[in-house]
Coordinates of C-alpha atoms in Angstrom, one line a residue:
X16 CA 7.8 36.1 -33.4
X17 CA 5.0 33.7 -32.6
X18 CA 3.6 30.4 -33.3
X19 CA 2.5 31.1 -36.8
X20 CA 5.5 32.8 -37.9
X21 CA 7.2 29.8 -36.6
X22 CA 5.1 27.8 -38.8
X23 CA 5.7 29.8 -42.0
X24 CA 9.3 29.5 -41.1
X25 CA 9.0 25.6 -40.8
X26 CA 7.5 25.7 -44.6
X27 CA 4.6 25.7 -44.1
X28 CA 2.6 28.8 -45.1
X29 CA 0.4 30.6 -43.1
X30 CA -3.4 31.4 -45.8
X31 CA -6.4 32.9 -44.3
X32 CA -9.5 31.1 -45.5
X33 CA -11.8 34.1 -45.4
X34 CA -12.3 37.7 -47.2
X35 CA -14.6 40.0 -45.9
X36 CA -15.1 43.7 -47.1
X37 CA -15.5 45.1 -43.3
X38 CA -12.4 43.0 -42.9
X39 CA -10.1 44.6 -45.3
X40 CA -11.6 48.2 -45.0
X41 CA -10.3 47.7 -41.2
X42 CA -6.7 46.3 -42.3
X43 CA -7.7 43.6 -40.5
X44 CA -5.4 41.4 -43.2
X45 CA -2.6 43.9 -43.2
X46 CA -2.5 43.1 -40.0
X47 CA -2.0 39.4 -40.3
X48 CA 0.8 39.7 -42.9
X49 CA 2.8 42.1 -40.4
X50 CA 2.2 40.1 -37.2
X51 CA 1.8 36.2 -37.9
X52 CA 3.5 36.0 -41.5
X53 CA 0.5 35.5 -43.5
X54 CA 1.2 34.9 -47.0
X55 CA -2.2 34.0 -49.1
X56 CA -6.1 34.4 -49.0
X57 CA -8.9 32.0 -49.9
X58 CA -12.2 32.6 -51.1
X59 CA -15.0 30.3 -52.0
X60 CA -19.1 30.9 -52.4
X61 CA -19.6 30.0 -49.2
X62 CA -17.1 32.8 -47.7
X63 CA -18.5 35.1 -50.1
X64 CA -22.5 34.3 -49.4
X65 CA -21.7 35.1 -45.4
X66 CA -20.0 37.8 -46.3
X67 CA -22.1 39.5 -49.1
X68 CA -25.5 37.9 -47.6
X69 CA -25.7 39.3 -44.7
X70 CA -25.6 42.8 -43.1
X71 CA -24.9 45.8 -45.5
X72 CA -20.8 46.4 -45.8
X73 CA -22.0 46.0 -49.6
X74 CA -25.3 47.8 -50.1
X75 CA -23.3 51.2 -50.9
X76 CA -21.1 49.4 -54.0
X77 CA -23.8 47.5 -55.0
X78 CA -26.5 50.5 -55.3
X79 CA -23.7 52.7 -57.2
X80 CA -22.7 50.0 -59.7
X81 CA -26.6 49.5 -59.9
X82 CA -26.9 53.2 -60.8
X83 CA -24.4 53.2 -63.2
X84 CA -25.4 50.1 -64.9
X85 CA -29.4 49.8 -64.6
X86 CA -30.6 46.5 -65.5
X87 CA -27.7 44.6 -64.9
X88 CA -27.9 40.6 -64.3
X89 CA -27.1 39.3 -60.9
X90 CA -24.3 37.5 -61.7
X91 CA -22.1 40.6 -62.7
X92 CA -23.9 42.2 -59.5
X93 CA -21.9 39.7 -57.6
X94 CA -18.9 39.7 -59.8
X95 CA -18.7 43.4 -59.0
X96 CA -18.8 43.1 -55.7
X97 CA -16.2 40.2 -55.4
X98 CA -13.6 41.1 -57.9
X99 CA -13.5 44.5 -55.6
X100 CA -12.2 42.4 -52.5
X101 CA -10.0 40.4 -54.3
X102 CA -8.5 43.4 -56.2
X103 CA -8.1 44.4 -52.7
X104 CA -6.6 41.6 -51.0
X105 CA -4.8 41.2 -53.8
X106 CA -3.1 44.8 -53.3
X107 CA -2.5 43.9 -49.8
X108 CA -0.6 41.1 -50.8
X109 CA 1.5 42.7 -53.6
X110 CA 4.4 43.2 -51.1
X111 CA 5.0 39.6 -49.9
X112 CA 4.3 38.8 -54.0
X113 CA 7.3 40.6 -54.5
X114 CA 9.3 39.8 -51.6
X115 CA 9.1 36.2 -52.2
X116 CA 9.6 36.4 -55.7
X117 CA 6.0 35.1 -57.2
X118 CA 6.6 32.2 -54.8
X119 CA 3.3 33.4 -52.8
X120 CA 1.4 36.1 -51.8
X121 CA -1.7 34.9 -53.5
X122 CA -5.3 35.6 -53.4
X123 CA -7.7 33.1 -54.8
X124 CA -11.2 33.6 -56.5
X125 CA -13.1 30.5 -57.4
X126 CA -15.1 29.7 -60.6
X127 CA -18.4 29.1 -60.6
X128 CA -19.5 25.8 -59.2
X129 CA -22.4 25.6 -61.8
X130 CA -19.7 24.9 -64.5
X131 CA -17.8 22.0 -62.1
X132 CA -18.5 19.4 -64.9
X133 CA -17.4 21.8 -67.4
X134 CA -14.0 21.7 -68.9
X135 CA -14.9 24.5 -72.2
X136 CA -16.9 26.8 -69.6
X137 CA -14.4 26.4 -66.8
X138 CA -11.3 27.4 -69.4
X139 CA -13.5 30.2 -70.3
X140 CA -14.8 31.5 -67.1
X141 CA -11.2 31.1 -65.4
X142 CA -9.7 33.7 -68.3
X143 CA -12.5 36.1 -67.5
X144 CA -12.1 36.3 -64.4
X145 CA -7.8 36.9 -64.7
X146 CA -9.0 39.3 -67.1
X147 CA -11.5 41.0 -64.9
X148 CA -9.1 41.1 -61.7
X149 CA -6.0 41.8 -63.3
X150 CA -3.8 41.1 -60.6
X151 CA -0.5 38.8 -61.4
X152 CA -1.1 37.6 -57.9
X153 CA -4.2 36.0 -58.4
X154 CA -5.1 32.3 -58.7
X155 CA -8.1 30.9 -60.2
X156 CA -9.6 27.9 -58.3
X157 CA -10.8 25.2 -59.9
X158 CA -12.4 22.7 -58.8
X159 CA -10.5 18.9 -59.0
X160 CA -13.2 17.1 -60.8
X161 CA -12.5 14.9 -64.1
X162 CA -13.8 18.0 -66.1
X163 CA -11.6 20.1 -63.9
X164 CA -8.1 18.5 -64.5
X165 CA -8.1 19.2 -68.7
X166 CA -8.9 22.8 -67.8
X167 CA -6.5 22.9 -65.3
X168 CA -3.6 22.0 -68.2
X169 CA -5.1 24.5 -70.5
X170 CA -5.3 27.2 -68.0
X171 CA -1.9 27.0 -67.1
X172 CA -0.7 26.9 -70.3
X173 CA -2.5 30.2 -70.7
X174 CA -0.2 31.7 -68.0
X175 CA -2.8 31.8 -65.3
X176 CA -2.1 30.8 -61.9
X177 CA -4.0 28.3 -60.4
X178 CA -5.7 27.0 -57.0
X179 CA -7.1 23.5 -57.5
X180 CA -9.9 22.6 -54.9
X181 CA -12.1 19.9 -53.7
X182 CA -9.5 17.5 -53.6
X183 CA -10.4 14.8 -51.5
X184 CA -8.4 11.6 -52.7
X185 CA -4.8 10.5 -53.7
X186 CA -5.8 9.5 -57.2
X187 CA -7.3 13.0 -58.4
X188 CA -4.5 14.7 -57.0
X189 CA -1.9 12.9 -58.8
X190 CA -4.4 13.3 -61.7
X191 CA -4.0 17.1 -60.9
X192 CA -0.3 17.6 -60.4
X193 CA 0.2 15.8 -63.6
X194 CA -2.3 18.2 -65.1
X195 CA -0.3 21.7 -63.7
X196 CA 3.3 19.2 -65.3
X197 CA 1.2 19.6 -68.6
X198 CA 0.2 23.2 -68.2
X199 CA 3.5 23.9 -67.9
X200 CA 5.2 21.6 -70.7
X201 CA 3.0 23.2 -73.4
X202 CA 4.3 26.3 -72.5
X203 CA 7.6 25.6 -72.9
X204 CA 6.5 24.3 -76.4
X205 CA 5.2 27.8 -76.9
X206 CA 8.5 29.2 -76.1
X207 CA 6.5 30.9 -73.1
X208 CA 8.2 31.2 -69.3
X209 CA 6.9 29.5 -66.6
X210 CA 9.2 30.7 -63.9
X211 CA 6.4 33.1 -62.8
X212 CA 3.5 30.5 -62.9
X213 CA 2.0 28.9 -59.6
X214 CA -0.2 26.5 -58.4
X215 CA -1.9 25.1 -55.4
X216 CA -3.8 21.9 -55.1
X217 CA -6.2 22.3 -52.3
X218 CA -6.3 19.0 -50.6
X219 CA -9.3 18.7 -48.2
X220 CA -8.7 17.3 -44.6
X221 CA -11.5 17.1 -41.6
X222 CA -14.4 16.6 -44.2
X223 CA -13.0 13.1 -44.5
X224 CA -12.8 12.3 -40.7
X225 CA -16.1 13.4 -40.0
X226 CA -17.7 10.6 -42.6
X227 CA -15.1 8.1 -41.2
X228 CA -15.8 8.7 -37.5
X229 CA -19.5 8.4 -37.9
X230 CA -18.9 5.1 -40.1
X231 CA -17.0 3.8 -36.9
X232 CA -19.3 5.2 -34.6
X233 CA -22.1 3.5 -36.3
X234 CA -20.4 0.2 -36.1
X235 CA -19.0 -0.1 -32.9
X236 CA -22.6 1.3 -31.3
X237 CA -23.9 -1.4 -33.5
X238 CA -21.4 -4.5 -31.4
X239 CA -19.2 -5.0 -34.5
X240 CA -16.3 -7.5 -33.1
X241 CA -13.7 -4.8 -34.6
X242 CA -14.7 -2.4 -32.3
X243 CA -11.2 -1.5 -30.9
X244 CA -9.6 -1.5 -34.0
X245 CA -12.3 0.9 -35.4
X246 CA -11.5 2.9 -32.5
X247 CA -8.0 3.3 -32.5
X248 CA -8.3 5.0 -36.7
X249 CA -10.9 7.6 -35.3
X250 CA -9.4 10.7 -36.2
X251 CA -6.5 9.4 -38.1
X252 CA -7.5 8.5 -42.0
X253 CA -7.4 12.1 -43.5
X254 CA -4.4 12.7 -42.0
X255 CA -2.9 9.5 -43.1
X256 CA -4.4 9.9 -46.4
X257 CA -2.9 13.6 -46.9
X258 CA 0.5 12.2 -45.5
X259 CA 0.5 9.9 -48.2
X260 CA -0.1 12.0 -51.1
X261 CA 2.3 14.4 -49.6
X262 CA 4.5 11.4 -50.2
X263 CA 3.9 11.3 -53.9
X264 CA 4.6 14.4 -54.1
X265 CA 8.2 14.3 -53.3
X266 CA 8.8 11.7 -55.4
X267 CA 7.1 14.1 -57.8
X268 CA 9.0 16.3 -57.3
X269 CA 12.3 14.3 -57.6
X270 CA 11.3 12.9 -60.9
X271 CA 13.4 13.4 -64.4
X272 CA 10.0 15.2 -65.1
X273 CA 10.0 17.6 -63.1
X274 CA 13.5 18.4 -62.8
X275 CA 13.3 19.0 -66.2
X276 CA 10.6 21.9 -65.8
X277 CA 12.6 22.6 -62.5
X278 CA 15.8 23.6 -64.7
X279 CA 13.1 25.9 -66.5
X280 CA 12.6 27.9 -63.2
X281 CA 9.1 25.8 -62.5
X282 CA 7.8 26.3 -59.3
X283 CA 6.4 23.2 -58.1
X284 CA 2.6 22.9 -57.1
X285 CA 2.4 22.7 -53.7
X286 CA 0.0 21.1 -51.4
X287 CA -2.2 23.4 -49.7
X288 CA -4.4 21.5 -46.5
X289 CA -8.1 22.7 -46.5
X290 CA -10.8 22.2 -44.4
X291 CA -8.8 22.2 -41.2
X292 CA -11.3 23.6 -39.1
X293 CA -11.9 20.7 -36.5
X294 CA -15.4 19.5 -36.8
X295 CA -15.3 17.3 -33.7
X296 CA -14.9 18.8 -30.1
X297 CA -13.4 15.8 -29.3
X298 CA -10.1 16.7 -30.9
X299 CA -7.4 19.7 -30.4
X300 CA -8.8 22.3 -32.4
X301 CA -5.1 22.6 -33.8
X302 CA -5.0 18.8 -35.3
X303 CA -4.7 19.6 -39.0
X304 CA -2.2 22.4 -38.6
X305 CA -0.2 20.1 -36.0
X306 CA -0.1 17.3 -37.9
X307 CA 0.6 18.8 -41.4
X308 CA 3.7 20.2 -41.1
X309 CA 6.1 20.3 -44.1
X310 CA 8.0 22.0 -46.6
X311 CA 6.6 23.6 -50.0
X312 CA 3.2 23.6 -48.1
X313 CA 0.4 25.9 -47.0
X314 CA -2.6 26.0 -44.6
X315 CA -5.7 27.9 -44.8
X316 CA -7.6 28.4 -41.9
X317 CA -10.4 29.8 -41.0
X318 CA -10.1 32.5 -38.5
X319 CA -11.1 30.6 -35.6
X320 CA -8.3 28.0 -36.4
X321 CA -6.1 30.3 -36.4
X322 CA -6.5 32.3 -33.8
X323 CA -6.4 28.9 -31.8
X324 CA -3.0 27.7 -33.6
X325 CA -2.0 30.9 -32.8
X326 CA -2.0 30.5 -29.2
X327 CA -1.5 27.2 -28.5
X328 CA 0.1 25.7 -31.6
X329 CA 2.8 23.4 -32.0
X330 CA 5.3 23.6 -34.5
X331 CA 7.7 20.6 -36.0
X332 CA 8.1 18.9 -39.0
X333 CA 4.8 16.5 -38.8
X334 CA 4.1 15.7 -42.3
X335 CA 7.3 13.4 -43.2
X336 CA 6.9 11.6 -39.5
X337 CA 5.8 7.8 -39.5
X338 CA 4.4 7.6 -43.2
X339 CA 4.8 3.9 -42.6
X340 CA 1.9 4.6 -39.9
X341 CA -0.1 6.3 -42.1
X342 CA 0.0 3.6 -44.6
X343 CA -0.9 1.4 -42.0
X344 CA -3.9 3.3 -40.8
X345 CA -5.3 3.3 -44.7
X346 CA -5.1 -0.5 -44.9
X347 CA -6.7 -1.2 -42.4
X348 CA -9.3 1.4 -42.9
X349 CA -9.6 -1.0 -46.4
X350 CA -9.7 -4.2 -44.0
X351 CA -12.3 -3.1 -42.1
X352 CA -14.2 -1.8 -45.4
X353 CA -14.9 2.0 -44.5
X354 CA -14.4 2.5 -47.9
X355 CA -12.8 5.8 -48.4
X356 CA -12.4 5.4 -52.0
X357 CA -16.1 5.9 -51.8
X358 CA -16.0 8.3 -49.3
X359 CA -14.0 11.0 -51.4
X360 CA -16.0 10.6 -54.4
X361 CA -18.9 11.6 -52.3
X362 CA -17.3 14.0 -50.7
X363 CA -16.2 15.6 -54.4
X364 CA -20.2 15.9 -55.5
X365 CA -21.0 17.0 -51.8
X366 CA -18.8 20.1 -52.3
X367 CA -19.7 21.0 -55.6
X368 CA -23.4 20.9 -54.3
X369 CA -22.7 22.6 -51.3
X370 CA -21.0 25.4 -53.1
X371 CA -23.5 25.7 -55.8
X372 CA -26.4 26.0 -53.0
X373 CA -24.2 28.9 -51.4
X374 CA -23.7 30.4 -54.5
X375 CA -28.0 30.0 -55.4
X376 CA -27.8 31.8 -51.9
X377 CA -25.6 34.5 -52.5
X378 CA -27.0 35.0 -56.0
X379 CA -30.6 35.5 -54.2
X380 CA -29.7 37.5 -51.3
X381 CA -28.2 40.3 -53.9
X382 CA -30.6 39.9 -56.1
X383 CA -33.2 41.0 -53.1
X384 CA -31.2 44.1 -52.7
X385 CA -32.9 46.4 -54.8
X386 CA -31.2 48.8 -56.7
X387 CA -31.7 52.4 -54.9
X388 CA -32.9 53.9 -58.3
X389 CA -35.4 51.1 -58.5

């Protein structure tokens, strides 16, 4: 046993936020599930651009696919390519899938961030792709934008598993939550089971610090007479912030609602913390897995995170400690007007930029890869 198998036993499951063809080829995730517990895989454009963008662990695929379909767009070049690691992960996975009962052993393959605003085109695309990969253990993410919370519903009423990302603020996970509630109510109305259906809702984590801390930074370089009070929130308001929707959620949770799905054999959505790889050098490069501790929760890391969590990692039940000083650090992040109501929303059209640029990326870097009959 170690530090993350202490985690997963604490509730909090252990994702990988990476996929990599060399990777998996080397049982490099095998590996993880057997040693620290791992349970899940994430994948997003930006995992996939390093991945497929650079070197040539794909060239061979991608020049016998381009051989056996000449011509073919770039878009199903990549699609290829990706659903292939997925399938694959996904395989690797089956066994904790099964162990656990559909509670986890999921592997994640995002929509296309062109589509973000979307709701028709994201309902669409997500079917594809669970179509495509054919793996019960899949989830399709989707992205927690207005557009994203109606397709959310639908797809879940389809009977497809779902990883909602982006999610930055309270208010559009709630919106979120409620959505995976009505996926799930339709289907009862359809006579359909939902005691194999699962969600995510991927709430995001050190983004949010880094725009806060540079807000204070700003201000107290700048003389501002709150100075020490700015000071003492530096590194505190997306963990505060995630506390308190954590919060919600068991409320959620404990809600006629719910229970009502609950009786149905609903699995509730649980939170899963992203972006916990620390951006500032300043702080333990454990903080978000430290502090996020919980049941019916999950981290993804990125490899780095958790190789570090791994060995120096401390495990105990964070998430439900001093919520009343987590409420405290967001009002007087409101006091002192750092806004993070506008900060989110920004953050939210940030993300779906910065994954659309890595997907413009990865869509150019395979479309330079010529095919070998060419």
């Amino acid at each position: 046993m170690g530090t993350l198998n202490d985690l997963s036993a604490a509730g909090t499951a252990v994702w990988l936020d990476f996929v990599d063809r060399k990777f998996l080829e080397a049982g490099g995730l095998e590996k993880l599930v057997q040693d620290d517990s791992l349970t899940g895989v994430t994948s997003n454009p930006s995992i996939f651009e390093k991945a497929m963008g650079h070197g040539d662990a794909y060239d061979d695929t991608l020049a016998a696919y381009d051989r056996e379909h000449p011509g073919a767009a770039t878009i199903d070049r990549y699609e290829h390519l990706a659903i292939q690691d997925i399938k694959a992960a996904a395989e690797t996975l089956k066994p904790v899938y099964d162990r656990l009962g559909s509670k986890d052993g999921y592997v994640s393959l995002e929509v296309s961030p062109y589509i973000a605003d979307d709701t028709d085109a994201t309902i669409a695309e997500a079917r594809k792709l669970w179509d495509a990969v054919d793996r019960e253990n899949l989830m399709i993410k989707i992205p927690g934008t207005p557009a994203g919370a109606p397709a959310i519903a639908a797809t879940i009423a389809a009977g497809i598993n779902v990883n909602v990302t982006l999610l930055f603020s309270q208010d559009a996970y709630i919106k979120v939550a409620e959505a995976y509630a009505m996926g799930l109510e339709e289907r009862v109305r359809q006579g359909q089971p939902i005691d194999r259906i699962a969600s995510v809702a991927s709430f995001f984590v050190s983004r949010i610090d880094t725009v806060i801390d540079k807000k204070i930074d700003e201000r107290v370089a700048a003389g501002n007479a709150e100075a020490e009070a700015l000071k003492a929130l530096r590194g505190k308001v997306a963990i505060a912030n995630a506390k308190l929707a954590y919060a919600w959620y068991q409320d959620f949770v404990a809600s006629d609602r719910w229970q009502a799905l609950a009786a149905k054999g609903a699995q509730p959505q649980r939170l899963l913390w992203a972006s916990t790889g620390v951006k500032d050098p300043a702080y333990p490069d454990t903080l978000y897995v430290d502090t996020l501790i919980g049941p019916d929760t999950v981290n993804t890391m990125p490899p780095k995170t958790m190789d570090a969590f791994r060995e120096r990692g401390t495990v105990a039940e964070t998430l439900t400690q001093d919520v009343d000083g987590a409420r405290h650090v967001l009002a007087e992040a409101e006091r002192l007007g750092l806004d993070l109501n506008s900060v989110t929303d920004t953050l939210v059209e940030e993300g779906v930029a910065s994954f659309a640029k890595a997907f413009d990326d990865l869509l150019g870097s395979i479309a330079a890869k010529q095919p070998a009959t060419a």
